[in-house]
PDB file of C-alpha atoms in Angstrom:
ATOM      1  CA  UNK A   1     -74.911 -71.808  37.628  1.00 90.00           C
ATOM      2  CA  UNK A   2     -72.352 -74.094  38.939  1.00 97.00           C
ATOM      3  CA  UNK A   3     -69.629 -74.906  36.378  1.00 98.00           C
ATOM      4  CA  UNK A   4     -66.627 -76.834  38.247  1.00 98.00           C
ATOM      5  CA  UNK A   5     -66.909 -79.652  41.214  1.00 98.00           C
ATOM      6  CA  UNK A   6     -64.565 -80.694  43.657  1.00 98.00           C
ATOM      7  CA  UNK A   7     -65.311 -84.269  44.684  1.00 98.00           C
ATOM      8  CA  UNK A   8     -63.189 -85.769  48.307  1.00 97.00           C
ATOM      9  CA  UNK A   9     -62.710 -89.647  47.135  1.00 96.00           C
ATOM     10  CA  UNK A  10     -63.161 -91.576  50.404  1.00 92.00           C
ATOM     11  CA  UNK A  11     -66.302 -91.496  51.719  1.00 92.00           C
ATOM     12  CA  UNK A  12     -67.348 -89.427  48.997  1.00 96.00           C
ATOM     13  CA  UNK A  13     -67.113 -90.641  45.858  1.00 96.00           C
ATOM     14  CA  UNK A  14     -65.919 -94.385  46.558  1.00 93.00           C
ATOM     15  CA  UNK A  15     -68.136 -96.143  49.619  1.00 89.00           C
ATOM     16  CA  UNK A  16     -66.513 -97.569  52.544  1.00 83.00           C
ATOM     17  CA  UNK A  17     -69.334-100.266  52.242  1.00 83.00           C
ATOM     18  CA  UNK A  18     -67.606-101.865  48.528  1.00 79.00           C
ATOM     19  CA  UNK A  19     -64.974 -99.259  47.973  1.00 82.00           C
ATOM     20  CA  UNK A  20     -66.227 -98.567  44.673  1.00 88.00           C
ATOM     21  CA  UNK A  21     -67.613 -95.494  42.950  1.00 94.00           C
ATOM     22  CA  UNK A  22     -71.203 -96.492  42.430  1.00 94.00           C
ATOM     23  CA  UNK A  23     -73.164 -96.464  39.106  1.00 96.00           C
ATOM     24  CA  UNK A  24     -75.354 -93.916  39.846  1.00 97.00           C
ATOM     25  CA  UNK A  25     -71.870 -91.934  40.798  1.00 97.00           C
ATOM     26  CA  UNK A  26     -70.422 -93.029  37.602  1.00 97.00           C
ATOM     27  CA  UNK A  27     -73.357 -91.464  35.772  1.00 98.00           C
ATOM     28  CA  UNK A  28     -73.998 -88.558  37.719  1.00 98.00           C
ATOM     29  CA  UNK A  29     -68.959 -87.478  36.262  1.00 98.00           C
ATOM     30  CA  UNK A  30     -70.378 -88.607  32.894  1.00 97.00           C
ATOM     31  CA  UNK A  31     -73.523 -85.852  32.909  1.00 98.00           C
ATOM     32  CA  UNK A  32     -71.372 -83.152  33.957  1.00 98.00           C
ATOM     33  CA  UNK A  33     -68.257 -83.789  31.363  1.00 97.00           C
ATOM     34  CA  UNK A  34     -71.294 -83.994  28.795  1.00 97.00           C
ATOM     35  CA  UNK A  35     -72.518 -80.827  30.121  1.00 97.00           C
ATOM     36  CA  UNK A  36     -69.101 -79.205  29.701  1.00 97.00           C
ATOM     37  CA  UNK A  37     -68.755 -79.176  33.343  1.00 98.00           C
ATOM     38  CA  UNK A  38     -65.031 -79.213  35.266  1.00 98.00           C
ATOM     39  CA  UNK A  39     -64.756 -81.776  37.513  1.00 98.00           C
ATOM     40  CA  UNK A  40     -62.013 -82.500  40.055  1.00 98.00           C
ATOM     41  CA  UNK A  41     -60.550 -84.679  42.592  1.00 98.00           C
ATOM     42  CA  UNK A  42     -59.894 -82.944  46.213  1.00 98.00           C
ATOM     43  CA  UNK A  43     -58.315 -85.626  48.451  1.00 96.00           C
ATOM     44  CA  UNK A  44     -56.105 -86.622  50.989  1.00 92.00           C
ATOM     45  CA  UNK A  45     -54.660 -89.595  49.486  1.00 92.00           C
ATOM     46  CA  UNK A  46     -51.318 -89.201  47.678  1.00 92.00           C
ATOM     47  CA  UNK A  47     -51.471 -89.121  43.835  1.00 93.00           C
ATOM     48  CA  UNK A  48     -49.460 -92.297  43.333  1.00 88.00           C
ATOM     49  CA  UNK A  49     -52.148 -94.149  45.715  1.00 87.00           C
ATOM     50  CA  UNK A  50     -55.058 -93.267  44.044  1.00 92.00           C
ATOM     51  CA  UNK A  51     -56.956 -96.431  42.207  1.00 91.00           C
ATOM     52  CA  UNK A  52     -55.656 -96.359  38.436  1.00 92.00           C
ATOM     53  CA  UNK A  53     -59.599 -96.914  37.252  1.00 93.00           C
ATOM     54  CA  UNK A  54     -60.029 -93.280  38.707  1.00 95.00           C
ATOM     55  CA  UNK A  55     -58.224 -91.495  35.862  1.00 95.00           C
ATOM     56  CA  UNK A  56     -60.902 -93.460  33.370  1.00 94.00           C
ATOM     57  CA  UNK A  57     -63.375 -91.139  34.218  1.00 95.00           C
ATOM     58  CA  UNK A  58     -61.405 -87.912  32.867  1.00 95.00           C
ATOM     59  CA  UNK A  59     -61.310 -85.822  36.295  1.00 98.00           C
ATOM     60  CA  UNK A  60     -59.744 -81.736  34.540  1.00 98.00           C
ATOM     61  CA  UNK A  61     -57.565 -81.733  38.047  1.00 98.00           C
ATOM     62  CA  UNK A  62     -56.166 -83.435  41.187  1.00 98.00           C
ATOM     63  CA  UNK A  63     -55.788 -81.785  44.451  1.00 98.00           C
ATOM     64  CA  UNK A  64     -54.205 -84.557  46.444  1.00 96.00           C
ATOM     65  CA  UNK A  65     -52.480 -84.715  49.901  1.00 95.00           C
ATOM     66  CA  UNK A  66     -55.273 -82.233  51.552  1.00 96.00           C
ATOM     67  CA  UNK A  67     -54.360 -79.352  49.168  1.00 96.00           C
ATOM     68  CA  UNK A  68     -50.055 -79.966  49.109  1.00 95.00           C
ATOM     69  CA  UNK A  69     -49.787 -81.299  45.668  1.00 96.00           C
ATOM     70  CA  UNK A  70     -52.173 -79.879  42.721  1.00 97.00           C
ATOM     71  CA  UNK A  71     -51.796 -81.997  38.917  1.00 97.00           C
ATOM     72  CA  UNK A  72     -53.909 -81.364  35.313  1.00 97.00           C
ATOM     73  CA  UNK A  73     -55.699 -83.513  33.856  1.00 97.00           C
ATOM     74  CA  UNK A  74     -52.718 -85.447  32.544  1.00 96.00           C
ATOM     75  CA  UNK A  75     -51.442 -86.159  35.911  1.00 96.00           C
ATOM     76  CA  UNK A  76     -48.769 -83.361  35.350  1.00 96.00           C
ATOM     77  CA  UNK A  77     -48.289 -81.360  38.805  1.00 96.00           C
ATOM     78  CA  UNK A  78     -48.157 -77.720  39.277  1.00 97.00           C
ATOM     79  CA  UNK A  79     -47.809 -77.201  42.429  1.00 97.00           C
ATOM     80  CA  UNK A  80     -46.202 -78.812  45.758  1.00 96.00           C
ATOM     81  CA  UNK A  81     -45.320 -78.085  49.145  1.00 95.00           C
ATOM     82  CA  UNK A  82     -43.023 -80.306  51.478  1.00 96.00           C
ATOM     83  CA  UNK A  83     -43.531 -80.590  55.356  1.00 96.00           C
ATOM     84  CA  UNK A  84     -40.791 -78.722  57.059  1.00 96.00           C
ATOM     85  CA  UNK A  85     -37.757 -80.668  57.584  1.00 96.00           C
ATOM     86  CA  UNK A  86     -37.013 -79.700  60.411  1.00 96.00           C
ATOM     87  CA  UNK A  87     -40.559 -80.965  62.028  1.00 96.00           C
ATOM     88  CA  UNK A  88     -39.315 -84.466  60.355  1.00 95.00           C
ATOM     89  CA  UNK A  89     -36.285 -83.992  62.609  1.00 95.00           C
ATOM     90  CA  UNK A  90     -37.983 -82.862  65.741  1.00 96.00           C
ATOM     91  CA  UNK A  91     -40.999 -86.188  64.811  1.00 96.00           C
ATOM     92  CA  UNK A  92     -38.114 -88.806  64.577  1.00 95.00           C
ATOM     93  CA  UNK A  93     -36.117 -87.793  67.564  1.00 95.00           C
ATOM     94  CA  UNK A  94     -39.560 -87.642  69.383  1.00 96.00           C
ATOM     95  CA  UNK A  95     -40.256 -91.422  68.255  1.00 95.00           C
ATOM     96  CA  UNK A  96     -36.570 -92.307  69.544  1.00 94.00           C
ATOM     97  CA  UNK A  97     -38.138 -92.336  73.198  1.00 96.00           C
ATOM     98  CA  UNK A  98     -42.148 -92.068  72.319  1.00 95.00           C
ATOM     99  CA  UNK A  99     -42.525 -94.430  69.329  1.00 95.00           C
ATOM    100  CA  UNK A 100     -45.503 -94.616  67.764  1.00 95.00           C
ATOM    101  CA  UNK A 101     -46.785 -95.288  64.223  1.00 95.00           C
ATOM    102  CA  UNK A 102     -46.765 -92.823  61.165  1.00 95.00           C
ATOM    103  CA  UNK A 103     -47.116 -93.372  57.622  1.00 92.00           C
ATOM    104  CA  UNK A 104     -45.453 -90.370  55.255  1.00 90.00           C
ATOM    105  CA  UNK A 105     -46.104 -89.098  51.288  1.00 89.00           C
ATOM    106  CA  UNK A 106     -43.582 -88.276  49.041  1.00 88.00           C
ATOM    107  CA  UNK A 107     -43.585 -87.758  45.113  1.00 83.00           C
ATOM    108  CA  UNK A 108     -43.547 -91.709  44.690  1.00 81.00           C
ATOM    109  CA  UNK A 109     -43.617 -93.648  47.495  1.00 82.00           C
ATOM    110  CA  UNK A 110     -46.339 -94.242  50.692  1.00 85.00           C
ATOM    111  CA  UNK A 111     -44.556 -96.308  53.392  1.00 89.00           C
ATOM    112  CA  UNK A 112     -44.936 -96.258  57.466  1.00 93.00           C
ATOM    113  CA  UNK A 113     -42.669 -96.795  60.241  1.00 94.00           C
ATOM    114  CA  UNK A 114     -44.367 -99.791  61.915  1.00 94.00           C
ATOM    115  CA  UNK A 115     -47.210-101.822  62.331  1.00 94.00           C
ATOM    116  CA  UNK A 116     -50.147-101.860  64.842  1.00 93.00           C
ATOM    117  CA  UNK A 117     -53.915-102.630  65.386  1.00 91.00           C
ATOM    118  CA  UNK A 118     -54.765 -98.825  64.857  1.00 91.00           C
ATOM    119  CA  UNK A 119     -52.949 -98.794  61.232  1.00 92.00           C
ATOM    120  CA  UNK A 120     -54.407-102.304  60.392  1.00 92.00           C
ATOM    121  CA  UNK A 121     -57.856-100.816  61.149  1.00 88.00           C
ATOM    122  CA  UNK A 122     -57.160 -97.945  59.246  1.00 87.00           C
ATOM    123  CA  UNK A 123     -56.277 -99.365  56.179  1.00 87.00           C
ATOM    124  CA  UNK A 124     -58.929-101.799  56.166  1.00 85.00           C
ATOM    125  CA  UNK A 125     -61.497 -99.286  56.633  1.00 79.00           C
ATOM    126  CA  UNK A 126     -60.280 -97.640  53.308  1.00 78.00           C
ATOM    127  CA  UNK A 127     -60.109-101.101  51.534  1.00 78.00           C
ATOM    128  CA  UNK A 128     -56.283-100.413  51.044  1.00 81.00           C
ATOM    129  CA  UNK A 129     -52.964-102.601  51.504  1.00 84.00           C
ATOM    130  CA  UNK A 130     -50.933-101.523  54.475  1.00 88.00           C
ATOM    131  CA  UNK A 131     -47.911 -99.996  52.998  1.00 85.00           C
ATOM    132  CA  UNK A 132     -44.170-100.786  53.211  1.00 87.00           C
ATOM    133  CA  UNK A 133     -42.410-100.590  56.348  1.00 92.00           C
ATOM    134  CA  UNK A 134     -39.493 -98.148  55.922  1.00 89.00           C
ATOM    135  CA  UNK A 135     -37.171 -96.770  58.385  1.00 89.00           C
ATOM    136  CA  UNK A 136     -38.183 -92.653  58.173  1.00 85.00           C
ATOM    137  CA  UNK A 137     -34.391 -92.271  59.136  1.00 85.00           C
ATOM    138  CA  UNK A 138     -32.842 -93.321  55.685  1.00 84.00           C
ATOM    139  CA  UNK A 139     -35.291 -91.008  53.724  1.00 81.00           C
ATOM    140  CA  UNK A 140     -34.467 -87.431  52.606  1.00 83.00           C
ATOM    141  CA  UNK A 141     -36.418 -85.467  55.233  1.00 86.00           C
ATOM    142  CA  UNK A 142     -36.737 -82.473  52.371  1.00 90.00           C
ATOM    143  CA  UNK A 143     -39.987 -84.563  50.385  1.00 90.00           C
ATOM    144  CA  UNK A 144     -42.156 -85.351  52.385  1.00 93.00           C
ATOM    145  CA  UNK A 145     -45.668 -84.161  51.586  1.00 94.00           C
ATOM    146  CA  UNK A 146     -47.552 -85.609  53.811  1.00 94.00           C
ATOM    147  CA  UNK A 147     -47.863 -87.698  56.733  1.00 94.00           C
ATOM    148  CA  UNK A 148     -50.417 -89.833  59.193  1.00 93.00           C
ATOM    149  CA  UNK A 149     -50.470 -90.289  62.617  1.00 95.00           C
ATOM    150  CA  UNK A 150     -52.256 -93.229  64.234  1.00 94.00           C
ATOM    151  CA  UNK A 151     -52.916 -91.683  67.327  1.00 93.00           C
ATOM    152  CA  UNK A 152     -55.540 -90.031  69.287  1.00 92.00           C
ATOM    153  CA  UNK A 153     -56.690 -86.898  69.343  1.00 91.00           C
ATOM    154  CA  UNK A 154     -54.928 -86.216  72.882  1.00 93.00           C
ATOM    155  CA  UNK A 155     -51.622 -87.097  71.811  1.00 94.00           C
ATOM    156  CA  UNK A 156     -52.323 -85.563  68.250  1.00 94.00           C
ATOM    157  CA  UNK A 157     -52.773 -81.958  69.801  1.00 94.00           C
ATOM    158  CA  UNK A 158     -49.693 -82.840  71.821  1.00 96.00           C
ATOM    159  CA  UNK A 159     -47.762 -83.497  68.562  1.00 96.00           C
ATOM    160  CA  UNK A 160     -48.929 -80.627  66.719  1.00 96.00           C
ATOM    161  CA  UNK A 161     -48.024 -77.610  69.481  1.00 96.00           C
ATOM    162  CA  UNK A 162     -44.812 -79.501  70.796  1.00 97.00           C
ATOM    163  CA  UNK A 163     -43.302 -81.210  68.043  1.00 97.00           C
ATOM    164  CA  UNK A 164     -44.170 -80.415  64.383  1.00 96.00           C
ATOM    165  CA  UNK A 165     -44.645 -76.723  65.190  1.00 95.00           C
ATOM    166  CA  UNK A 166     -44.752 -76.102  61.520  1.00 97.00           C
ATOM    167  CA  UNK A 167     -47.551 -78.515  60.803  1.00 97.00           C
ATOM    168  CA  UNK A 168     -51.494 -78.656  60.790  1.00 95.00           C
ATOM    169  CA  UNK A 169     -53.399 -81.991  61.862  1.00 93.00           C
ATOM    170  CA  UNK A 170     -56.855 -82.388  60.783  1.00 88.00           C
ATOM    171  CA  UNK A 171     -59.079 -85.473  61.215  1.00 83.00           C
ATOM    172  CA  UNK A 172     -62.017 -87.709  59.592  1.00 75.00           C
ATOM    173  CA  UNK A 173     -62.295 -90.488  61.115  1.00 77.00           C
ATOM    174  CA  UNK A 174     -60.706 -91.883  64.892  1.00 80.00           C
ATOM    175  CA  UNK A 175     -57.686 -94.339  63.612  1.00 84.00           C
ATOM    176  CA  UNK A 176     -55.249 -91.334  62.349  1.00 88.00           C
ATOM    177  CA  UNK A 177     -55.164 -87.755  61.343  1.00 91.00           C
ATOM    178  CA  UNK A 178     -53.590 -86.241  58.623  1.00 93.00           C
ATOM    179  CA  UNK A 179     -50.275 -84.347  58.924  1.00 95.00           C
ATOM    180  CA  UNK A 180     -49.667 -81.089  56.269  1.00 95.00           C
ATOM    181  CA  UNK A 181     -47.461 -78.433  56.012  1.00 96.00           C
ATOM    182  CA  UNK A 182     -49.407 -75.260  57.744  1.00 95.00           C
ATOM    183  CA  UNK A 183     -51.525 -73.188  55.408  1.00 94.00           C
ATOM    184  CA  UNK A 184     -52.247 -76.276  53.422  1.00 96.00           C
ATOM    185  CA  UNK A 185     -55.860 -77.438  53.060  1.00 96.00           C
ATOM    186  CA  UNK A 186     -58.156 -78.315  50.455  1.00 98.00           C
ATOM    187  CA  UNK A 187     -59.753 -74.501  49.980  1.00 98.00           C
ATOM    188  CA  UNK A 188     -56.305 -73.515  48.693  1.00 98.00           C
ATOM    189  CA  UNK A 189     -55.718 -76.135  46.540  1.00 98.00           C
ATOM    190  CA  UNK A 190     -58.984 -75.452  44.645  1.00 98.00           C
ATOM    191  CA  UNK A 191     -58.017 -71.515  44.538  1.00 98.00           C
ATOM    192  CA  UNK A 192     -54.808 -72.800  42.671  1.00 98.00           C
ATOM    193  CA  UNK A 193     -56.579 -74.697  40.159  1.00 98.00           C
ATOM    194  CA  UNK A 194     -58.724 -71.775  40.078  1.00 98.00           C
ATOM    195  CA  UNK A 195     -55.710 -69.795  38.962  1.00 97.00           C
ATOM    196  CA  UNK A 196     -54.554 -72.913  36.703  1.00 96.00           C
ATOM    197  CA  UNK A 197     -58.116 -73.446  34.925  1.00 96.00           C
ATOM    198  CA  UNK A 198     -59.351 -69.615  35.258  1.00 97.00           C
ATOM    199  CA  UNK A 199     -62.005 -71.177  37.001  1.00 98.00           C
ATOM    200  CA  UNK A 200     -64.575 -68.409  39.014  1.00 98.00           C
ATOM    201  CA  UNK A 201     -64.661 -69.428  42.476  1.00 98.00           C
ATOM    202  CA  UNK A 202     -68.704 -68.639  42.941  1.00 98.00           C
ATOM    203  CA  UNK A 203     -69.608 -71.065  40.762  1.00 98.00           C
ATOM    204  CA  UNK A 204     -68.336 -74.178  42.385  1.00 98.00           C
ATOM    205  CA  UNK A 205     -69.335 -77.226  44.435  1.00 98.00           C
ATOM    206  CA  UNK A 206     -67.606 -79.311  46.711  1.00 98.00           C
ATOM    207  CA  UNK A 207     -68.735 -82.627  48.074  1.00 98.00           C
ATOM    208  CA  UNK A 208     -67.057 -84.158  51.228  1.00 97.00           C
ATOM    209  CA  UNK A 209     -67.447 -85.886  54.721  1.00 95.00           C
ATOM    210  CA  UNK A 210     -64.799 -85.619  56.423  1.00 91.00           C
ATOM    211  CA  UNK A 211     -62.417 -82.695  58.466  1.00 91.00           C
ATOM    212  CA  UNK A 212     -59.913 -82.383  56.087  1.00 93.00           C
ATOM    213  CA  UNK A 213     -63.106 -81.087  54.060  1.00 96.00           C
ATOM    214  CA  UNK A 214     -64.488 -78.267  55.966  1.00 96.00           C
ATOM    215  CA  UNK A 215     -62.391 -75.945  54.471  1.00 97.00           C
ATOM    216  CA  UNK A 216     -63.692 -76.893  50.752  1.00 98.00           C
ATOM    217  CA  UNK A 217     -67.391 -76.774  51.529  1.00 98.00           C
ATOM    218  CA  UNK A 218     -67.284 -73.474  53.465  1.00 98.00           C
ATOM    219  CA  UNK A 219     -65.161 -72.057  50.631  1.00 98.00           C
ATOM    220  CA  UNK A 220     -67.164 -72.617  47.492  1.00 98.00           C
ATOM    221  CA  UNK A 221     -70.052 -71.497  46.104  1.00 98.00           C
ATOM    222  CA  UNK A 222     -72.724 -74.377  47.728  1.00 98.00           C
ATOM    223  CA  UNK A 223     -71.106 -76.516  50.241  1.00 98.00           C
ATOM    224  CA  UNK A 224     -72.660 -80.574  50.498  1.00 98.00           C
ATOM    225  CA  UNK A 225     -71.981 -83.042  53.187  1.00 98.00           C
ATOM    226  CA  UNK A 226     -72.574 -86.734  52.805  1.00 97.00           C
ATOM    227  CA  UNK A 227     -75.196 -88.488  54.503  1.00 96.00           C
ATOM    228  CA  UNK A 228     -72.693 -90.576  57.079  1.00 91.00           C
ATOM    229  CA  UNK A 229     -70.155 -87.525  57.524  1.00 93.00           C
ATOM    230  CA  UNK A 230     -69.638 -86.427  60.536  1.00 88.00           C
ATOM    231  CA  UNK A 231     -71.822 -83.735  62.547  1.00 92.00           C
ATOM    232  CA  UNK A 232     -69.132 -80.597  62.680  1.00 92.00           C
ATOM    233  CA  UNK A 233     -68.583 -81.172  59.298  1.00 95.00           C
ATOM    234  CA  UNK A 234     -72.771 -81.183  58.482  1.00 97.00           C
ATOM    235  CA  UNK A 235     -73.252 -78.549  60.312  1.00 97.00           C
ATOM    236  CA  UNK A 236     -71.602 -75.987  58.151  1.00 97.00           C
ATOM    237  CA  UNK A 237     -72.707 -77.530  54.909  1.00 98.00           C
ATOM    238  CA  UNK A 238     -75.082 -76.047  52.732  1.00 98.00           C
ATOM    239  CA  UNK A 239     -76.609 -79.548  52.048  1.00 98.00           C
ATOM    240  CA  UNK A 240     -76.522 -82.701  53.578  1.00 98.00           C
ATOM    241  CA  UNK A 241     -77.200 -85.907  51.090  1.00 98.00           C
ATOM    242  CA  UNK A 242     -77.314 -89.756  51.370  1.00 97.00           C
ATOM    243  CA  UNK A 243     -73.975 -91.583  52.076  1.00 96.00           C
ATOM    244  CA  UNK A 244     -71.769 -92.199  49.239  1.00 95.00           C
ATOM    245  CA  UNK A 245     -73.203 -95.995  48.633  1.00 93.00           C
ATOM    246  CA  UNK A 246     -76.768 -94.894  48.734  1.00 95.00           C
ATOM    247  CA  UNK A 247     -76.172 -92.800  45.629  1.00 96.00           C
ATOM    248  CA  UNK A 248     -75.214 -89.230  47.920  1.00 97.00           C
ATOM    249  CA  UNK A 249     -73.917 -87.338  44.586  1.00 98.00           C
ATOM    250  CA  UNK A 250     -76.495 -88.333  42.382  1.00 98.00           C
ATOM    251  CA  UNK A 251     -79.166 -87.022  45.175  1.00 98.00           C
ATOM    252  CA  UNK A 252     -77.543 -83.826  45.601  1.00 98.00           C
ATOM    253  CA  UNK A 253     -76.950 -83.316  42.155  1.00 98.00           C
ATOM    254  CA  UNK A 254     -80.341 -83.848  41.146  1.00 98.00           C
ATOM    255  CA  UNK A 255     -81.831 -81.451  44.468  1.00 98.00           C
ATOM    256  CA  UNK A 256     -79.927 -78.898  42.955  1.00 98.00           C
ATOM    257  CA  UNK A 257     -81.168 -79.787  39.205  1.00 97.00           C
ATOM    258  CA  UNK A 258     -77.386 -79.752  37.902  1.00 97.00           C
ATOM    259  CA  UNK A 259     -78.225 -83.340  35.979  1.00 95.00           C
TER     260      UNK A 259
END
């Protein structure tokens, strides 16, 4: 019997077709809170960038930034971890003579350095307003949670061993990859709202389509892929259901009789 679910938002529960959770989505959160079920967000987007119509639909928990920042159900946060500051020193003197553009999470603010075709594309594929251009250099380097680089996987690799030698990269889709603080991912930040909720770790569910949600669906109890996520990450699911706008969590809800 599964009793808690972790849901990834983009691509998983919100489309990238409308970039809205769909009513058959909408039903499936309102079956499971009738149910008594937990239900949770597990996401890489920052908390303070998450649509405000998300919190109508009573999530117990948010695991945000990839696993760095873990709230309750009131939006209260228990747990956070910062990116070294030292990689933010080592990133910006790298930019100095290799510039390049990166966005970066703290508490309460999203912003990016600069401006290109690869960060327009980006945000537009989320359905999301580019944020504020902010000069990294006048920030504390001490809060940053999180951070994206629109590059390639070549010079991503090249960042991660050479630069930010305290960091992890993972990727979902080819604009950017996400930056964390190593030992950060998604798995952990369920086992801490495990430890929050004295939830039992064999009787969960995670739903995702992306890299930055391997982790998740290997770790819990049944594992479930979206329909358009990509192959590495089917591969190791336990299930792989329709896309996100052709009603994905309903379909693997109901395969697994849970509504």
């Amino acid at each position: 019997m599964i009793e808690s679910f972790f849901f990834d938002f983009d691509g998983t529960l919100q489309g990238f077709e409308n970039h809205q959770i769909s009513e058959s989505t909408t039903e499936a959160l309102k079956i499971l809170k009738q149910k008594n079920k937990k239900i949770y967000i597990a996401t890489g987007r920052n908390l303070v960038d998450m649509p405000e119509h998300v919190f109508e639909y009573s999530f117990d928990g948010y695991i945000n930034n990839n696993g760095g920042m873990c709230s309750d159900e009131k939006r209260e946060t228990f747990y956070v971890e910062y990116i070294n500051p030292s990689d933010i020193e080592a990133l910006l003197k790298y930019d100095e003579t290799n510039p390049f553009a990166f966005s970066y999470m703290t508490n309460d603010k999203f912003s990016i350095n600069r401006i290109n075709e690869r960060v327009e594309k980006s945000f537009a594929y989320f359905g999301m307003e580019v944020p504020n251009v902010v000069d990294p250099r006048d920030l504390p380097k001490d809060n940053i949670m999180q951070m994206n680089f629109f590059v390639d996987e070549k010079e991503e690799k090249y960042l991660i061993e050479n630069v930010l030698k305290n960091s992890i990269g993972t990727r979902w889709i080819e604009y950017f990859a996400d930056i964390n603080p190593k030992g950060i991912n998604k798995m952990k930040g369920i086992e801490r709202m495990a430890n929050k909720h004295q939830l039992d770790l064999n009787k969960t569910m995670a739903f995702g389509d992306g890299g930055n949600d391997i982790t998740m669906i290997q770790g819990c109890k049944i594992g479930v892929a979206m329909g358009d996520a990509k192959d590495n990450v089917k591969e190791l699911a336990d299930y792989v259901t329709t896309s996100a706008d052709d009603h994905g969590i309903w379909n693997a809800l109901k395969f697994y009789e849970l509504i």
